[in-house]
mmCIF file of C-alpha atoms and ligand atoms in Angstrom:
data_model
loop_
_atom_site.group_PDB
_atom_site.id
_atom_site.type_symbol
_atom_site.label_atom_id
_atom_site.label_comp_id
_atom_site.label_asym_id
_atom_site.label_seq_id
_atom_site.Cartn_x
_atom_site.Cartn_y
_atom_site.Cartn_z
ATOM 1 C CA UNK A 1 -2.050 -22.618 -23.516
ATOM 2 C CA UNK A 2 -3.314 -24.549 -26.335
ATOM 3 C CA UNK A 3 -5.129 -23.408 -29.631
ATOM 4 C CA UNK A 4 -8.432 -24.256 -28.854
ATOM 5 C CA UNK A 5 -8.716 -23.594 -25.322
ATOM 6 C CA UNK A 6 -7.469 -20.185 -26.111
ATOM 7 C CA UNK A 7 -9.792 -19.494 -28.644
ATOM 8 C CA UNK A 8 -12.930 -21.250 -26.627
ATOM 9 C CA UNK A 9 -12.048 -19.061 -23.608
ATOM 10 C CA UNK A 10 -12.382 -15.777 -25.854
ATOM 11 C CA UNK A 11 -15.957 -17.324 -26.731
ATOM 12 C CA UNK A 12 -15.039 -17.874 -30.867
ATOM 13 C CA UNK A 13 -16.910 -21.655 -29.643
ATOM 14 C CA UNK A 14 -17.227 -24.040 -27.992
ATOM 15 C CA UNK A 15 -13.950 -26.622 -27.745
ATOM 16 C CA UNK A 16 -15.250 -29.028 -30.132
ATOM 17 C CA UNK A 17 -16.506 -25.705 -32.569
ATOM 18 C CA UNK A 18 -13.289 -24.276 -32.137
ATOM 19 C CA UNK A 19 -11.309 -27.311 -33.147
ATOM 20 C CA UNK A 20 -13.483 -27.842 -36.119
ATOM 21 C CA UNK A 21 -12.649 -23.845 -36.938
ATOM 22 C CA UNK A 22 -9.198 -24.996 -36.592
ATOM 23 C CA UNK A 23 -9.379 -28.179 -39.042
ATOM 24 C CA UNK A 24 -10.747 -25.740 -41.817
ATOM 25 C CA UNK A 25 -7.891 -23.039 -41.308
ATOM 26 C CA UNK A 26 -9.798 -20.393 -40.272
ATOM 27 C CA UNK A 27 -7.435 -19.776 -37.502
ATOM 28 C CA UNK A 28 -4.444 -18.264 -37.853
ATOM 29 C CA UNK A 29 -1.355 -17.652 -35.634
ATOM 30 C CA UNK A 30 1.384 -14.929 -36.531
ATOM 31 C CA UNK A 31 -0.564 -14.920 -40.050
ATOM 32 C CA UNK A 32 -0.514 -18.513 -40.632
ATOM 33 C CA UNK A 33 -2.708 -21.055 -40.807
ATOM 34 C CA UNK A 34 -2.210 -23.485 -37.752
ATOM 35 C CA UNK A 35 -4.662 -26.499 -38.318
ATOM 36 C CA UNK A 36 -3.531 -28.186 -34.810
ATOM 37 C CA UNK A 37 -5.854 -27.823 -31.854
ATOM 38 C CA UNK A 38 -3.114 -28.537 -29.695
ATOM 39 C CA UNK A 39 -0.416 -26.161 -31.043
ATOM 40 C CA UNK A 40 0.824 -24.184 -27.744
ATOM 41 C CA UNK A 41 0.554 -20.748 -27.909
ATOM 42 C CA UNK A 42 3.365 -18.325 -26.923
ATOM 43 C CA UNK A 43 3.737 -15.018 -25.438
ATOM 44 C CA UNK A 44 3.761 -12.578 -28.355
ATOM 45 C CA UNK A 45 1.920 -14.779 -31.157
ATOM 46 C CA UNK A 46 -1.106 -13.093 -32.519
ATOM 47 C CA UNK A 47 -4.027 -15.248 -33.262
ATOM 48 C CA UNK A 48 -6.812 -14.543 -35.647
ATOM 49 C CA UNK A 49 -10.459 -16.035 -35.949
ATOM 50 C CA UNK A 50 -11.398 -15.099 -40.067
ATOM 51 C CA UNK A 51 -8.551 -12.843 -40.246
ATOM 52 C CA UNK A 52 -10.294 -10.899 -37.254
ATOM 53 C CA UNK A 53 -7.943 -10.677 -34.255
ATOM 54 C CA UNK A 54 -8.444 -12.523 -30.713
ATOM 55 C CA UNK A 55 -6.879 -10.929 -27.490
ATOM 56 C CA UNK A 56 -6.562 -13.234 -24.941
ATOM 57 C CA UNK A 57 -8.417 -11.393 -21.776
ATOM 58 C CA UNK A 58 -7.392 -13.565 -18.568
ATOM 59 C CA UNK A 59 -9.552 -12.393 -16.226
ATOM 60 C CA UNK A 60 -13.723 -11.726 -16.703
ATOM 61 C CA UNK A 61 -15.369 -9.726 -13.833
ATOM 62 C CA UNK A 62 -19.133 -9.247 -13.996
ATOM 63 C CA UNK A 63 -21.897 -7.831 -11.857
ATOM 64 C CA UNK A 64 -24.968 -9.917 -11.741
ATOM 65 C CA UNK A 65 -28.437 -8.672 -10.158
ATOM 66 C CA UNK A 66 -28.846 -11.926 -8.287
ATOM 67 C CA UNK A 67 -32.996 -13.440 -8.394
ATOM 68 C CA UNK A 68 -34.194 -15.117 -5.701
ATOM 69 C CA UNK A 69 -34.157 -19.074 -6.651
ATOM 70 C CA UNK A 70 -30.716 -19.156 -7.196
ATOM 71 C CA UNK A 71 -27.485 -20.912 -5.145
ATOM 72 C CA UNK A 72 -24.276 -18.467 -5.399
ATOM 73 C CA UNK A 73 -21.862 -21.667 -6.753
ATOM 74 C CA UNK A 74 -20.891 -23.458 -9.541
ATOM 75 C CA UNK A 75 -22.942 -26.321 -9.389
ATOM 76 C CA UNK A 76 -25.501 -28.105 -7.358
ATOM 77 C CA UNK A 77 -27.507 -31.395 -8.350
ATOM 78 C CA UNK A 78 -30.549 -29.529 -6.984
ATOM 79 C CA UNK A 79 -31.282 -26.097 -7.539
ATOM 80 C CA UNK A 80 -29.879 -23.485 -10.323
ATOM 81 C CA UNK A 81 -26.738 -21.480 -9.506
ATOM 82 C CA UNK A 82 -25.794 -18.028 -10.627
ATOM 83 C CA UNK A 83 -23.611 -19.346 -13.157
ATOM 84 C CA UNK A 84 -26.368 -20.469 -15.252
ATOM 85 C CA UNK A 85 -27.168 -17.003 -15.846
ATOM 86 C CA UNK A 86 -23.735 -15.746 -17.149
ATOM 87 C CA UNK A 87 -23.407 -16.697 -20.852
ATOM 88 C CA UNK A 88 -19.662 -16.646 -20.889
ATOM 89 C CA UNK A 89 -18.032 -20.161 -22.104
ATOM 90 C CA UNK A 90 -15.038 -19.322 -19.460
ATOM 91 C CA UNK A 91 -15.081 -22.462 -17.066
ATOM 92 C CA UNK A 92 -13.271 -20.983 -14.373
ATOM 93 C CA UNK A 93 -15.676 -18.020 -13.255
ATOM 94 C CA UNK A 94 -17.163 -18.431 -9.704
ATOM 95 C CA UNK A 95 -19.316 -16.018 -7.949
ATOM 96 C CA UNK A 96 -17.266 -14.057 -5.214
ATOM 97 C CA UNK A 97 -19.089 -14.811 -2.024
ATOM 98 C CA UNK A 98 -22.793 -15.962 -1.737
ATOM 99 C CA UNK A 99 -25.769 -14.518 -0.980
ATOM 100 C CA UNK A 100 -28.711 -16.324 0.338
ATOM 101 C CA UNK A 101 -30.805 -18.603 -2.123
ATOM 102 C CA UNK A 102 -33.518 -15.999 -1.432
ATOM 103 C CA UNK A 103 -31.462 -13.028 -1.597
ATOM 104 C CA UNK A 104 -31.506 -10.789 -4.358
ATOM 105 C CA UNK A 105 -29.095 -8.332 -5.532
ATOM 106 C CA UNK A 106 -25.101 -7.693 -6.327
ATOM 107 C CA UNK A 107 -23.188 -10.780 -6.989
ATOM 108 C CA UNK A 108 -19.540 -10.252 -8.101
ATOM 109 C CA UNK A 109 -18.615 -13.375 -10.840
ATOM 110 C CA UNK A 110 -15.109 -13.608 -11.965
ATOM 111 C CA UNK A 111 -12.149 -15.897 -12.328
ATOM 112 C CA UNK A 112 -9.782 -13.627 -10.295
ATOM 113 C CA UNK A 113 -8.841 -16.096 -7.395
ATOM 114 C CA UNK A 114 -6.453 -13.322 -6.006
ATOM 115 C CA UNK A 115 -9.402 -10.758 -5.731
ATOM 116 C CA UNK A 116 -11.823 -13.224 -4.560
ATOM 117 C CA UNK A 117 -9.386 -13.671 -1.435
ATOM 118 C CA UNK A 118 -8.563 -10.121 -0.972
ATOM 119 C CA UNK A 119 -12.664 -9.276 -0.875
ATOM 120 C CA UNK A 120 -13.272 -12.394 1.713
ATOM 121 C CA UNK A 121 -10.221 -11.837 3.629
ATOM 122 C CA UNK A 122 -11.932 -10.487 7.111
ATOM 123 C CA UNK A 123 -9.023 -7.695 6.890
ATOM 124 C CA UNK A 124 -10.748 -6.220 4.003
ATOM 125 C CA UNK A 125 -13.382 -4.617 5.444
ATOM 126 C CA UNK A 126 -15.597 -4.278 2.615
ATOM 127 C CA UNK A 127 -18.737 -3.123 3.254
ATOM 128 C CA UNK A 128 -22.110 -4.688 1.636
ATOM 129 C CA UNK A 129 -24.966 -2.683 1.521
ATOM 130 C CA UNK A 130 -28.420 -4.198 2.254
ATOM 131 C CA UNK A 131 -31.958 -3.497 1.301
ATOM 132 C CA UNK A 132 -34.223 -4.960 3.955
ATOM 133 C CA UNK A 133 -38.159 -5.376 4.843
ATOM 134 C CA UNK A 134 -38.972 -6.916 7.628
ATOM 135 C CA UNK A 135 -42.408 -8.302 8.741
ATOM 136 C CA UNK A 136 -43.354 -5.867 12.002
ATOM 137 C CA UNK A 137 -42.519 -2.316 12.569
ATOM 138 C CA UNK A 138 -38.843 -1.514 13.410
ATOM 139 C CA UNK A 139 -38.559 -0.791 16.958
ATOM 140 C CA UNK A 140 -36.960 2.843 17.737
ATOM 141 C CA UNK A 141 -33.890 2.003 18.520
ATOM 142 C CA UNK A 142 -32.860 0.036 15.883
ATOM 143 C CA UNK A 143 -29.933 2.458 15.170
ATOM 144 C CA UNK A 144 -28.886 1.810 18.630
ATOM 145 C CA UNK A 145 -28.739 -1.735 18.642
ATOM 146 C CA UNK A 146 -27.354 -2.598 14.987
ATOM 147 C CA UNK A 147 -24.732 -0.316 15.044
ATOM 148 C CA UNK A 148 -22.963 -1.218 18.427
ATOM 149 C CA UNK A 149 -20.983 -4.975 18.758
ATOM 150 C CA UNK A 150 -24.162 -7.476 18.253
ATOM 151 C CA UNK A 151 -23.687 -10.815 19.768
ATOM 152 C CA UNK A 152 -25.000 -13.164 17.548
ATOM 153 C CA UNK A 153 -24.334 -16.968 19.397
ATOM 154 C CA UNK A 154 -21.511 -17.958 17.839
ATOM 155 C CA UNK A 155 -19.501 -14.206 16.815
ATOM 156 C CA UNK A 156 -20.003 -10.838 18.057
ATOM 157 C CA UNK A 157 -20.632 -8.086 15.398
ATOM 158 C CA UNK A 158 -18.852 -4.931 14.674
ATOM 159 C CA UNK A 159 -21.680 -3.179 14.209
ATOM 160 C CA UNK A 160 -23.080 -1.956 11.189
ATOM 161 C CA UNK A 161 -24.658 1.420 9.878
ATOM 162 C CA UNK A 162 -28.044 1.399 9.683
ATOM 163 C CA UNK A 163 -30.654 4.203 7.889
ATOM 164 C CA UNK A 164 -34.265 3.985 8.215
ATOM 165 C CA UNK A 165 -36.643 4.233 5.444
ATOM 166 C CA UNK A 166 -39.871 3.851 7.121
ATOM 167 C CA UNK A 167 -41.411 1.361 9.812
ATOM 168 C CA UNK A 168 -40.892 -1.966 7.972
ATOM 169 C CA UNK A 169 -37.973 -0.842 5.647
ATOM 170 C CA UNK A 170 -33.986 0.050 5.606
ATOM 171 C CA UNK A 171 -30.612 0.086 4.819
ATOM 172 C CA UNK A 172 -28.001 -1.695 6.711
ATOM 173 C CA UNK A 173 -24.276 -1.803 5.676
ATOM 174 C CA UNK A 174 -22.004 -4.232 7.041
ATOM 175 C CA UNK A 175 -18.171 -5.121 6.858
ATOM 176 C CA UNK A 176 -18.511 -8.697 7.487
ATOM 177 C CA UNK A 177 -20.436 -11.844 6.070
ATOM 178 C CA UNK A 178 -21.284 -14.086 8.298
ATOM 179 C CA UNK A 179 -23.720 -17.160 7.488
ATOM 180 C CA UNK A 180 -27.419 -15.466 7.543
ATOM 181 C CA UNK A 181 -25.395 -12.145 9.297
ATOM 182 C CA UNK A 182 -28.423 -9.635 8.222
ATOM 183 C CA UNK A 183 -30.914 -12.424 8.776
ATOM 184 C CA UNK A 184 -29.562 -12.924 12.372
ATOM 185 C CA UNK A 185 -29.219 -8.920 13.329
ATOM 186 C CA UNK A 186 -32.694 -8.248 12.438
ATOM 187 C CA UNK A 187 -33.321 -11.017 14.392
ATOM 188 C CA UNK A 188 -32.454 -9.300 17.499
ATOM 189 C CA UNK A 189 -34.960 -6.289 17.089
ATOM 190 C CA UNK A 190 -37.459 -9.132 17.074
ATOM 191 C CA UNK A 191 -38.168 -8.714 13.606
ATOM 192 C CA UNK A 192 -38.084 -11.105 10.770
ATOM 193 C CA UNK A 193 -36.579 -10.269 7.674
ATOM 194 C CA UNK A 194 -39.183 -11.143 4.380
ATOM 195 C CA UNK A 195 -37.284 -9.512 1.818
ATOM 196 C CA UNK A 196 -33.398 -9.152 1.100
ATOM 197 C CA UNK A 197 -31.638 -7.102 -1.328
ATOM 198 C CA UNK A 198 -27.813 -6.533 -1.740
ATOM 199 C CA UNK A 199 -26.951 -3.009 -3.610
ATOM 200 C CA UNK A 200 -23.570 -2.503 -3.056
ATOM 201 C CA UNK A 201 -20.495 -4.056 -2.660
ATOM 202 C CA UNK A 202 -17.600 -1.951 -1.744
ATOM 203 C CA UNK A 203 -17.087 0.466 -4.754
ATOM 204 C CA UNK A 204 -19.570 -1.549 -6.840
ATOM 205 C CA UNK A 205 -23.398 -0.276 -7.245
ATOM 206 C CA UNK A 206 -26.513 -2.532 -8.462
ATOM 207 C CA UNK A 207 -28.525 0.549 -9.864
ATOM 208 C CA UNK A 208 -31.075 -0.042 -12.329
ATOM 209 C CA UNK A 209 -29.889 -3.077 -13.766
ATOM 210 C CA UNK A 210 -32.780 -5.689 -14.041
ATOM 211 C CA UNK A 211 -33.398 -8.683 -12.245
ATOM 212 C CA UNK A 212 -31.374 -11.699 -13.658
ATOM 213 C CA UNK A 213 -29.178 -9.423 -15.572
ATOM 214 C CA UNK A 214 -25.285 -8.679 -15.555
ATOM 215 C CA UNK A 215 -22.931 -6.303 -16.943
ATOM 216 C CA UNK A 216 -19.035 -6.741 -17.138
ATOM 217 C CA UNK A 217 -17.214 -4.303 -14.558
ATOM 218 C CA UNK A 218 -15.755 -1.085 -16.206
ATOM 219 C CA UNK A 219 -12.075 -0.253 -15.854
ATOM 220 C CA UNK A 220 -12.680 1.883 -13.268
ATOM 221 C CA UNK A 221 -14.959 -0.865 -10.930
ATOM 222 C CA UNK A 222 -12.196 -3.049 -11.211
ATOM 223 C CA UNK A 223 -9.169 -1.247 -10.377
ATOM 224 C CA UNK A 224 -11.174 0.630 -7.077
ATOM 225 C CA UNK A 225 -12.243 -3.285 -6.310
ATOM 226 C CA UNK A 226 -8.593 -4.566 -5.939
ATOM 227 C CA UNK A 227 -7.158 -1.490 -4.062
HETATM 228 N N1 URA B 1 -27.063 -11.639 5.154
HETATM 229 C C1 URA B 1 -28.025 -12.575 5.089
HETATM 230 O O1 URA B 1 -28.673 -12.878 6.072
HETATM 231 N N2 URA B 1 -28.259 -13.162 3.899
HETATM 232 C C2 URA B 1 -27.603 -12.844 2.762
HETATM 233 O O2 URA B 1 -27.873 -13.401 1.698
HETATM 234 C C3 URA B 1 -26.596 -11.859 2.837
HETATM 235 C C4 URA B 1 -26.345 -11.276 4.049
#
């Protein structure tokens, strides 16, 4: 990898800062000043920014509480994606998945294209949690109906678990992610959904963290993610 993209990855600057950091010799590789942008970096060298050491970190996972307004992609001519919230200069993050442009909630962003297909893969099984209101009262057997094979038009459920919070709220984990899937099932108690939240995601857990906000993934999040 070359000099500058290294160091613009780790977030010292943007290219064009970095290479300008580079130019002065403030960058230095096995203790040396290296004033080419384009020197290739090897296995083993150690690179410094000011005499401060850079790590090169190749993958970036973060959790993002999702606002409504946003497009899970990387770009759109339109409307403002998710990445526009994440202040990381990595180019190659994308969120995994998508919620709904009026969803809110857990969004995973990384650069791991290995995870991202593991997670998606319908062998997975990982199961989303939702938040849902709805705009009449839940019928009674709402348990019933959501949990058992739902046939949706074009795919047949496998049936969620639902929890009940009161007549117009709940709690419905799925295993799939079908276009609109929550949307749809709710759909078949005659209800319509009016507000959509997603608070988990597999081991991962939105918690308190506030609207528009992200957090890297700890250690921990990331390892129980890719087993
Ligand atoms: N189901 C939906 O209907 N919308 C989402 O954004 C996510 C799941």
């Amino acid at each position: 990898m070359r000099l500058d993209k290294y160091l613009a990855d780790m977030s010292i600057g943007t290219r064009n800062e970095v290479k300008e950091y580079i130019r002065k010799g403030r960058v230095k590789v096995n203790g040396l000043p290296i004033k080419k942008a384009d020197y290739k970096t090897k296995e083993g060298d150690v690179i410094s920014f000011d005499d401060q050491q850079v790590n090169y970190l190749q993958y970036e996972y973060y959790l993002l509480n999702k606002p409504a307004g946003y497009l899970s992609a990387t770009e759109d001519r339109y409307d403002p994606t998710v990445m526009e919230l994440i202040k990381s200069k990595r180019k190659d993050l994308f969120p995994v998945g998508r919620l709904d442009k009026d969803t809110e909630g857990l969004l995973l962003i990384c650069n791991d294209g290995e995870l991202n297909h593991q997670l998606l893969s319908p062998k997975s099984h990982v199961y989303k949690k939702y938040y849902v209101e709805v705009d009449k009262p839940l019928p009674e057997n709402a348990k019933e109906i959501l949990e058992k094979p739902l046939d949706l038009g074009d795919f047949i459920t496998q049936g969620g678990i639902y929890e009940a919070i009161d007549d117009h709220h709940a709690y419905l984990s799925i295993a799939e992610g079908k276009f609109h899937q929550v949307k749809r099932m709710f759909e078949k108690l005659d209800t319509k959904v009016i507000y959509l939240q997603r608070i988990e995601f597999g081991p991962l857990k939105l918690e308190d963290l506030p609207l528009g906000s992200y957090r890297p993934l700890t250690k921990e999040e990331i390892s129980s993610l890719k087993s």
